[in-house]
Coordinates of C-alpha atoms in Angstrom, one line a residue:
Chain A
M1 CA 105.1 56.0 58.5
P2 CA 105.1 52.2 58.9
A3 CA 108.6 51.9 57.5
A4 CA 109.9 54.5 59.9
S5 CA 108.1 53.1 62.9
G6 CA 109.4 49.6 61.9
E7 CA 112.9 51.0 61.9
S8 CA 112.4 52.7 65.3
R9 CA 111.1 49.4 66.8
F10 CA 114.1 47.6 65.4
F11 CA 116.5 50.3 66.8
L12 CA 114.8 50.1 70.2
L13 CA 114.9 46.3 70.3
M14 CA 118.6 46.2 69.4
G15 CA 119.3 49.1 71.7
A16 CA 117.6 47.3 74.6
I17 CA 119.5 44.1 74.1
G18 CA 122.9 45.8 73.6
G19 CA 122.2 48.6 76.0
S20 CA 121.7 46.2 78.9
Y21 CA 125.5 45.5 78.8
V22 CA 126.4 49.2 78.5
L23 CA 124.1 49.8 81.5
L24 CA 125.8 47.0 83.5
I25 CA 129.3 48.6 83.0
L26 CA 127.9 52.1 83.9
L27 CA 126.3 50.7 87.0
L28 CA 129.5 49.0 88.0
L29 CA 131.5 52.2 87.7
L30 CA 128.8 54.2 89.5
A31 CA 128.7 51.7 92.3
D32 CA 132.5 52.1 92.7
I33 CA 132.3 55.8 92.6
A34 CA 129.5 55.9 95.1
Y35 CA 131.3 53.6 97.4
V36 CA 134.4 55.8 97.9
S37 CA 134.7 59.3 99.1
P38 CA 137.3 61.8 97.7
G39 CA 139.0 61.3 101.0
D40 CA 139.4 57.6 100.4
F41 CA 140.8 58.3 97.0
R42 CA 143.3 60.9 98.4
A43 CA 144.3 58.5 101.1
A44 CA 144.9 55.7 98.7
L45 CA 146.9 57.9 96.4
G46 CA 148.9 59.2 99.3
N47 CA 149.9 55.7 100.5
P48 CA 153.6 55.2 99.6
E49 CA 153.0 51.5 98.9
I50 CA 150.3 52.3 96.4
Q51 CA 152.4 55.1 94.9
A52 CA 155.2 52.5 94.4
A53 CA 152.6 50.2 92.8
I54 CA 151.5 53.0 90.4
S55 CA 155.1 53.7 89.5
L56 CA 155.9 50.0 88.9
T57 CA 152.7 49.5 87.0
L58 CA 153.5 52.4 84.6
K59 CA 157.0 51.2 84.1
S60 CA 156.3 47.5 83.7
C61 CA 153.3 48.0 81.4
T62 CA 155.4 50.3 79.2
V63 CA 158.4 47.9 79.0
S64 CA 156.2 44.9 78.4
A65 CA 154.2 46.8 75.7
I66 CA 157.4 47.9 74.0
L67 CA 158.8 44.3 74.0
S68 CA 155.4 43.0 72.8
V69 CA 155.4 45.4 69.8
I70 CA 159.0 44.4 68.9
V71 CA 158.2 40.7 69.1
G72 CA 154.7 41.2 67.5
T73 CA 156.1 43.1 64.6
A74 CA 158.9 40.6 63.8
L75 CA 156.7 37.5 64.3
G76 CA 153.6 39.1 62.6
Y77 CA 155.7 39.9 59.5
L78 CA 157.3 36.5 59.3
L79 CA 153.9 34.7 59.6
V80 CA 152.3 36.9 56.9
R81 CA 155.1 37.3 54.4
F82 CA 156.9 34.0 54.5
Q83 CA 156.1 30.4 54.0
F84 CA 158.0 28.0 56.3
W85 CA 157.7 24.6 57.8
G86 CA 155.8 24.7 61.1
K87 CA 154.0 27.9 60.3
H88 CA 150.7 26.5 61.4
I89 CA 152.2 25.3 64.7
V90 CA 153.8 28.7 65.4
N91 CA 150.4 30.4 64.6
T92 CA 148.7 28.1 67.1
L93 CA 151.4 28.4 69.8
V94 CA 151.3 32.2 69.8
D95 CA 147.6 32.1 70.4
I96 CA 147.9 29.8 73.5
P97 CA 148.5 32.6 76.0
I98 CA 145.2 34.2 74.9
V99 CA 143.1 31.1 75.8
L100 CA 145.2 29.8 78.6
P101 CA 143.8 30.5 82.2
P102 CA 146.1 33.3 83.6
L103 CA 146.9 31.2 86.7
V104 CA 148.1 28.3 84.6
L105 CA 150.4 30.7 82.6
G106 CA 151.8 32.0 85.9
L107 CA 152.4 28.5 87.2
S108 CA 154.1 27.5 83.9
L109 CA 156.4 30.5 84.2
L110 CA 157.2 29.6 87.8
I111 CA 158.1 26.0 86.8
L112 CA 160.1 27.2 83.8
F113 CA 162.2 29.6 85.8
S114 CA 162.5 27.9 89.2
R115 CA 162.5 24.1 88.5
P116 CA 165.6 22.3 87.2
L117 CA 165.5 22.0 83.5
P118 CA 165.4 18.4 82.2
G119 CA 168.8 17.0 81.7
L120 CA 170.6 20.0 83.0
G121 CA 170.1 19.8 86.7
Y122 CA 169.7 23.5 87.2
S123 CA 166.9 26.0 86.6
L124 CA 166.8 29.1 84.4
D125 CA 167.0 31.2 87.6
D126 CA 170.1 29.2 88.8
W127 CA 171.7 30.0 85.4
L128 CA 170.8 33.7 85.4
R129 CA 171.6 34.5 89.1
P130 CA 175.4 34.3 88.8
R131 CA 175.1 36.6 85.7
G132 CA 173.5 39.2 87.9
L133 CA 169.8 38.6 86.9
S134 CA 167.2 37.2 89.1
I135 CA 163.7 36.8 87.7
T136 CA 161.3 34.8 89.9
F137 CA 159.6 37.0 92.6
T138 CA 161.3 40.1 91.4
Q139 CA 160.1 43.1 89.3
W140 CA 161.5 41.4 86.2
A141 CA 159.0 38.6 86.9
V142 CA 156.2 41.2 86.7
I143 CA 157.4 42.3 83.3
V144 CA 157.9 38.7 82.0
A145 CA 154.4 37.7 83.2
Q146 CA 152.8 40.8 81.6
F147 CA 154.8 40.3 78.4
S148 CA 153.9 36.6 78.2
V149 CA 150.2 37.5 77.7
A150 CA 150.5 41.0 76.1
A151 CA 152.8 39.8 73.3
A152 CA 150.2 37.3 72.1
F153 CA 147.8 40.2 71.5
A154 CA 150.5 42.3 69.8
V155 CA 151.3 39.4 67.5
R156 CA 147.6 39.1 66.5
T157 CA 147.4 42.8 65.9
M158 CA 150.5 42.9 63.8
R159 CA 149.5 39.8 61.9
V160 CA 146.3 41.6 60.8
T161 CA 148.3 44.8 60.1
F162 CA 150.6 43.0 57.7
E163 CA 147.8 41.0 56.1
Q164 CA 146.1 44.2 55.2
M165 CA 149.2 45.7 53.6
N166 CA 149.8 45.0 49.9
P167 CA 153.1 43.1 49.6
R168 CA 153.6 44.4 46.1
A169 CA 155.1 47.6 47.4
E170 CA 157.8 45.7 49.1
D171 CA 158.3 43.6 46.0
V172 CA 158.8 46.8 43.9
A173 CA 161.2 48.2 46.5
R174 CA 163.3 45.1 46.1
T175 CA 163.4 45.5 42.3
L176 CA 164.5 49.1 42.9
G177 CA 167.6 47.9 44.9
C178 CA 166.3 47.2 48.4
T179 CA 167.4 44.1 50.3
R180 CA 164.6 42.2 52.2
S181 CA 165.5 44.1 55.4
Q182 CA 165.6 47.5 53.6
A183 CA 162.2 46.8 52.0
F184 CA 160.9 46.0 55.5
L185 CA 162.4 49.0 57.2
Q186 CA 161.8 51.6 54.5
V187 CA 158.5 50.4 53.0
A188 CA 156.6 48.0 55.3
L189 CA 157.4 49.5 58.7
P190 CA 156.3 53.0 58.0
Q191 CA 153.0 51.6 56.7
A192 CA 152.7 49.5 59.8
G193 CA 153.0 52.5 62.1
P194 CA 149.3 52.8 63.1
G195 CA 149.1 49.1 63.6
M196 CA 152.1 49.2 65.9
L197 CA 150.5 52.0 67.9
T198 CA 147.4 49.9 68.2
A199 CA 149.5 46.8 69.2
F200 CA 151.3 48.9 71.8
T201 CA 148.0 50.2 73.3
I202 CA 146.4 46.8 73.4
A203 CA 149.6 45.3 75.0
W204 CA 149.7 48.1 77.5
A205 CA 146.1 47.6 78.5
R206 CA 146.5 43.9 78.8
S207 CA 149.5 44.3 81.0
L208 CA 147.6 46.7 83.2
G209 CA 144.9 44.2 83.8
E210 CA 147.2 41.2 84.3
F211 CA 146.9 39.7 87.8
G212 CA 147.0 35.9 88.0
P213 CA 150.5 35.3 86.4
I214 CA 152.0 38.2 88.4
L215 CA 150.6 36.8 91.7
V216 CA 152.0 33.4 91.0
F217 CA 155.3 34.3 89.3
A218 CA 156.3 37.6 90.9
G219 CA 154.4 37.4 94.2
A220 CA 152.7 40.3 95.8
T221 CA 155.3 41.8 98.0
R222 CA 154.3 45.3 99.1
G223 CA 156.6 47.9 97.7
R224 CA 158.6 45.4 95.6
T225 CA 156.5 43.4 93.2
E226 CA 153.2 45.1 93.8
V227 CA 151.4 46.5 90.8
L228 CA 147.9 48.1 90.8
S229 CA 146.1 44.8 90.2
T230 CA 147.9 43.2 93.1
S231 CA 147.2 46.3 95.2
V232 CA 143.5 45.7 94.9
F233 CA 144.0 42.1 96.0
L234 CA 146.3 43.1 98.9
E235 CA 144.0 45.9 100.1
L236 CA 141.0 43.5 99.9
S237 CA 142.9 40.8 101.8
I238 CA 143.5 43.2 104.8
G239 CA 139.9 44.4 104.7
H240 CA 140.6 47.9 103.2
L241 CA 137.7 47.8 100.8
E242 CA 137.7 51.6 100.3
A243 CA 141.3 51.6 99.3
A244 CA 140.8 48.6 97.0
V245 CA 137.9 50.4 95.3
A246 CA 139.9 53.6 95.0
V247 CA 142.8 51.7 93.3
S248 CA 140.3 50.0 91.0
L249 CA 138.9 53.4 90.0
L250 CA 142.5 54.6 89.3
M251 CA 142.9 51.5 87.0
V252 CA 139.6 52.5 85.3
V253 CA 140.9 56.0 84.6
L254 CA 144.2 54.5 83.2
A255 CA 142.1 52.1 81.0
V256 CA 139.9 54.9 79.8
I257 CA 143.0 57.0 78.8
V258 CA 144.5 54.0 76.9
L259 CA 141.2 53.2 75.2
S260 CA 140.8 56.9 74.2
I261 CA 144.2 56.8 72.6
L262 CA 143.1 53.7 70.8
R263 CA 140.0 55.4 69.6
L264 CA 141.9 58.6 68.6
T265 CA 144.3 56.5 66.5
G266 CA 141.3 55.0 64.8
G267 CA 142.0 51.5 66.2
R268 CA 143.8 51.0 62.9
T269 CA 145.7 47.9 62.2
G270 CA 147.5 48.9 59.1
G271 CA 148.2 51.5 56.5
Chain B
M1 CA 168.2 42.7 25.3
I2 CA 165.9 40.3 27.2
Q3 CA 166.7 36.7 26.5
L4 CA 164.8 33.7 28.0
V5 CA 166.3 30.3 27.2
D6 CA 164.5 27.1 28.1
L7 CA 162.9 28.9 31.1
C8 CA 160.8 26.7 33.3
L9 CA 158.5 28.3 35.9
N10 CA 155.9 27.3 38.4
A11 CA 152.9 29.5 38.0
G12 CA 150.2 28.8 40.5
K13 CA 148.5 25.6 39.6
F14 CA 150.3 25.1 36.3
R15 CA 153.8 25.1 35.0
L16 CA 155.5 27.0 32.1
D17 CA 158.1 24.8 30.5
R18 CA 161.0 25.6 28.2
L19 CA 160.1 29.2 27.3
C20 CA 162.3 30.8 24.8
C21 CA 162.3 34.4 23.6
T22 CA 164.7 37.2 22.6
I23 CA 163.8 40.9 22.7
P24 CA 166.5 43.0 21.1
T25 CA 168.1 45.9 22.9
G26 CA 166.1 49.1 22.8
S27 CA 162.9 47.3 21.5
Y28 CA 159.5 47.7 22.9
A29 CA 157.9 44.3 23.1
V30 CA 154.2 43.7 23.9
L31 CA 153.2 40.3 25.3
M32 CA 149.6 39.3 24.9
G33 CA 147.7 36.2 25.9
R34 CA 144.6 35.0 27.7
S35 CA 144.2 35.6 31.5
G36 CA 145.9 33.0 33.7
Q37 CA 148.4 31.9 31.1
G38 CA 151.4 33.1 33.2
K39 CA 152.2 36.5 31.7
T40 CA 152.7 38.1 35.1
T41 CA 154.7 35.1 36.3
I42 CA 157.1 35.6 33.4
L43 CA 157.6 39.3 34.4
E44 CA 158.0 38.4 38.1
S45 CA 160.6 35.8 37.1
I46 CA 162.6 38.3 35.0
C47 CA 162.7 40.9 37.8
G48 CA 163.6 38.2 40.4
L49 CA 160.5 38.0 42.5
R50 CA 159.7 34.5 41.5
P51 CA 162.3 31.7 41.4
V52 CA 162.9 29.8 38.1
R53 CA 162.9 26.0 38.1
S54 CA 165.5 25.8 35.3
G55 CA 166.7 27.7 32.3
S56 CA 168.3 31.1 32.0
I57 CA 167.4 34.8 31.9
R58 CA 169.9 37.1 30.2
L59 CA 169.5 40.9 30.4
G60 CA 172.0 42.6 28.2
D61 CA 175.3 40.8 28.6
R62 CA 174.5 39.4 32.1
L63 CA 172.9 36.2 33.2
V64 CA 170.6 37.4 36.0
H65 CA 168.4 34.4 37.0
N66 CA 170.4 33.8 40.1
L67 CA 170.8 37.5 41.1
P68 CA 168.5 39.2 43.7
P69 CA 165.9 41.5 42.3
G70 CA 167.8 44.7 43.2
E71 CA 170.9 43.7 41.2
R72 CA 169.1 42.9 38.0
G73 CA 168.7 46.5 36.7
V74 CA 165.0 46.1 36.0
G75 CA 162.3 48.8 36.4
Y76 CA 159.0 47.1 37.2
V77 CA 155.5 48.5 37.2
P78 CA 153.1 45.9 38.5
Q79 CA 149.4 45.9 37.6
D80 CA 148.4 47.3 41.0
L81 CA 151.4 49.7 40.9
G82 CA 152.7 48.9 44.4
L83 CA 153.1 52.6 45.3
F84 CA 154.5 53.3 48.8
P85 CA 151.5 54.8 50.7
T86 CA 153.6 56.7 53.2
M87 CA 155.7 58.5 50.6
T88 CA 155.3 61.6 48.5
V89 CA 155.7 61.6 44.7
R90 CA 159.2 63.1 45.0
E91 CA 160.2 60.3 47.5
H92 CA 159.0 57.7 44.9
L93 CA 161.1 59.3 42.1
D94 CA 164.3 59.4 44.2
F95 CA 163.8 56.2 46.1
A96 CA 166.1 54.1 44.0
L97 CA 168.6 56.9 43.6
R98 CA 168.9 57.3 47.4
L99 CA 169.5 53.6 47.6
R100 CA 172.3 54.0 45.1
R101 CA 173.7 56.9 47.1
W102 CA 173.3 59.5 44.4
S103 CA 174.2 63.1 45.6
T104 CA 171.3 65.4 46.4
I105 CA 172.1 67.6 43.4
D106 CA 172.0 64.6 41.0
C107 CA 168.8 63.3 42.7
N108 CA 167.1 66.6 42.3
Q109 CA 168.2 66.9 38.7
R110 CA 166.9 63.4 37.9
V111 CA 163.6 64.1 39.7
R112 CA 163.2 67.3 37.6
E113 CA 163.9 65.4 34.3
L114 CA 161.4 62.6 35.2
A115 CA 158.7 65.1 36.4
E116 CA 159.0 67.0 33.2
L117 CA 158.9 63.8 31.0
L118 CA 155.9 62.5 32.8
G119 CA 154.1 65.8 33.5
I120 CA 154.0 65.4 37.2
G121 CA 156.0 68.5 38.3
E122 CA 153.0 69.9 40.2
L123 CA 152.6 66.7 42.2
L124 CA 156.1 66.3 43.7
G125 CA 155.0 67.2 47.2
R126 CA 151.8 65.2 47.2
N127 CA 151.3 61.9 49.1
V128 CA 150.6 59.2 46.6
R129 CA 147.3 58.4 48.4
N130 CA 145.9 61.6 47.0
L131 CA 146.6 60.9 43.3
S132 CA 144.1 60.0 40.5
G133 CA 144.6 56.7 38.6
G134 CA 146.5 58.4 35.8
E135 CA 148.7 60.3 38.1
A136 CA 149.5 57.2 40.1
Q137 CA 150.4 55.4 36.9
R138 CA 152.8 58.2 35.9
V139 CA 154.5 58.1 39.4
A140 CA 154.9 54.3 39.2
L141 CA 156.4 54.7 35.7
G142 CA 158.7 57.4 36.9
R143 CA 159.9 55.4 39.9
A144 CA 160.6 52.4 37.6
L145 CA 162.6 54.6 35.2
S146 CA 164.4 56.7 37.8
F147 CA 167.6 54.7 38.0
R148 CA 167.9 54.3 34.2
P149 CA 167.3 50.5 34.2
Q150 CA 168.4 48.6 31.2
V151 CA 165.0 46.8 31.1
L152 CA 161.5 48.0 31.8
L153 CA 158.7 45.6 32.7
L154 CA 155.1 46.9 32.5
D155 CA 152.2 44.6 33.7
E156 CA 149.0 45.8 32.2
P157 CA 149.8 49.4 33.2
L158 CA 146.7 50.9 31.5
S159 CA 144.1 48.3 32.4
S160 CA 142.4 50.2 35.3
L161 CA 142.3 53.6 33.5
D162 CA 139.3 55.3 31.9
E163 CA 139.3 55.8 28.1
E164 CA 140.6 59.4 28.2
T165 CA 143.4 58.8 30.7
R166 CA 144.4 55.6 28.8
S167 CA 144.7 57.6 25.6
Q168 CA 146.9 60.1 27.4
M169 CA 149.0 57.3 28.9
H170 CA 149.4 55.8 25.4
Q171 CA 150.9 59.1 24.2
L172 CA 153.1 59.2 27.3
L173 CA 154.4 55.7 26.8
V174 CA 155.2 56.5 23.1
G175 CA 157.1 59.6 24.4
V176 CA 158.9 57.6 27.0
K177 CA 159.8 55.0 24.4
Q178 CA 161.3 57.6 22.1
A179 CA 163.1 59.4 25.0
M180 CA 164.6 56.5 26.9
H181 CA 165.2 53.7 24.4
T182 CA 164.9 51.2 27.3
T183 CA 164.3 47.6 26.3
T184 CA 160.7 47.2 27.4
L185 CA 158.3 44.2 27.9
H186 CA 154.7 45.3 28.2
V187 CA 152.0 42.9 29.1
T188 CA 148.5 43.8 27.9
H189 CA 145.2 42.5 26.6
S190 CA 144.7 45.5 24.3
R191 CA 145.3 45.1 20.6
D192 CA 145.2 48.9 20.3
E193 CA 148.1 49.3 22.9
A194 CA 150.0 46.6 21.0
A195 CA 149.5 48.3 17.7
A196 CA 150.4 51.7 19.1
L197 CA 153.6 50.7 20.9
A198 CA 155.0 47.4 19.9
D199 CA 158.2 46.9 17.9
V200 CA 157.9 43.2 18.8
R201 CA 154.6 41.5 19.4
L202 CA 154.6 38.3 21.4
T203 CA 151.8 35.9 22.3
L204 CA 151.8 33.5 25.2
A205 CA 149.7 30.5 24.3
D206 CA 149.8 26.8 24.9
G207 CA 152.7 27.2 27.4
G208 CA 155.0 28.9 24.8
I209 CA 155.9 32.3 23.6
R210 CA 155.2 33.0 20.0
V211 CA 156.5 35.9 18.0
D212 CA 153.6 37.5 16.2
T213 CA 154.6 38.8 12.8
G214 CA 151.2 40.4 12.4
E215 CA 150.6 38.7 9.1

């Protein structure tokens, strides 16, 4: 039938255009898989430095994702439910880490923590060190660098989550006897659960892929501030291409797991 | 009693100035008026969700216009109901009671009373997402009445219902009115609703509230 054949042609045309990108990703993965042998993979996974990087990656991504969801939920709720002076500025500011080149963000973090603050004569690190906390070029710096970018995505997700939720339920809760905070905790937050899970997953995935800010702000000291993305860089820099590809594939597996969770939760942003 | 004295409100693009009105204790008042005149704004101001510019709101023997919503003793059913999507019907009915730290026995007793009055005993364990329009209306009404408020505010509660369900809800509201004797302000566009329920008929027009004697 002409109509059916027209529909098929349209499907094929759109499929060819969109499919070219899907094909590119598949070829990239296949190229990586073909490049390494199972032995390379086992050797990479058996390397104590890469094991330490895996451990730090899992821990730092989880901590930065949790922090991102907490900040994203609070800020997202404020930006959606309240009118206040400077709201547009705050909205713009929290989007900056999304558009800023990662290296620039890392450089900014380095300057913020290690250069003397104007008018004070000492840096944030100088202030924190006597209090038992050192940030720059430590594992804390990895978390701060990951959080700086991941939180922006969490804020965006939670903003959409709360925008999609009817504020009327919270209003009614307040007439029933809730304070603002009780209405938030008992009515808004349970509805925001799926959105928070999405924000966590996105923040975790962003943290996993973070490289530039970590390199600049935390360094890439083997066994200390090395995460998987820096492992790839370090292995490449010493000519271990197979190990670099094996670690890359491990990151792909982690990304697939995280994205599967996102799909399973429906990629929902609100109740 | 609901008493508004020289109440001035901002309502979107326009203002309501020097509204005055008294609804006697235990009366069922119906407020009518064209869309966009500020009927919902008046209800929101009475229950504390919208600040007043000036004037006073008295509920019973208390001036409430400076009190937070939860301390006004007002049961409110908004037009879109504002049900809590993550909660069951039972959790809606005892929500305000748990906030007031009622004992479990008293909560259960009150939930049973409300479920019987509103005919929702079979629905107590259901999530409100799975309710029909009429069932959802009953739950919203039960939630608003649960803590025995001195004042009940209903914002076009029947507007989204089909003819048959609306007729059932009419009967239900008449039953609630007879059973509870709560001072009620009910906003509607329907003359039938007003005729069936109103002890006091009010009209919002030209920025003022007029008592309609029906003559």
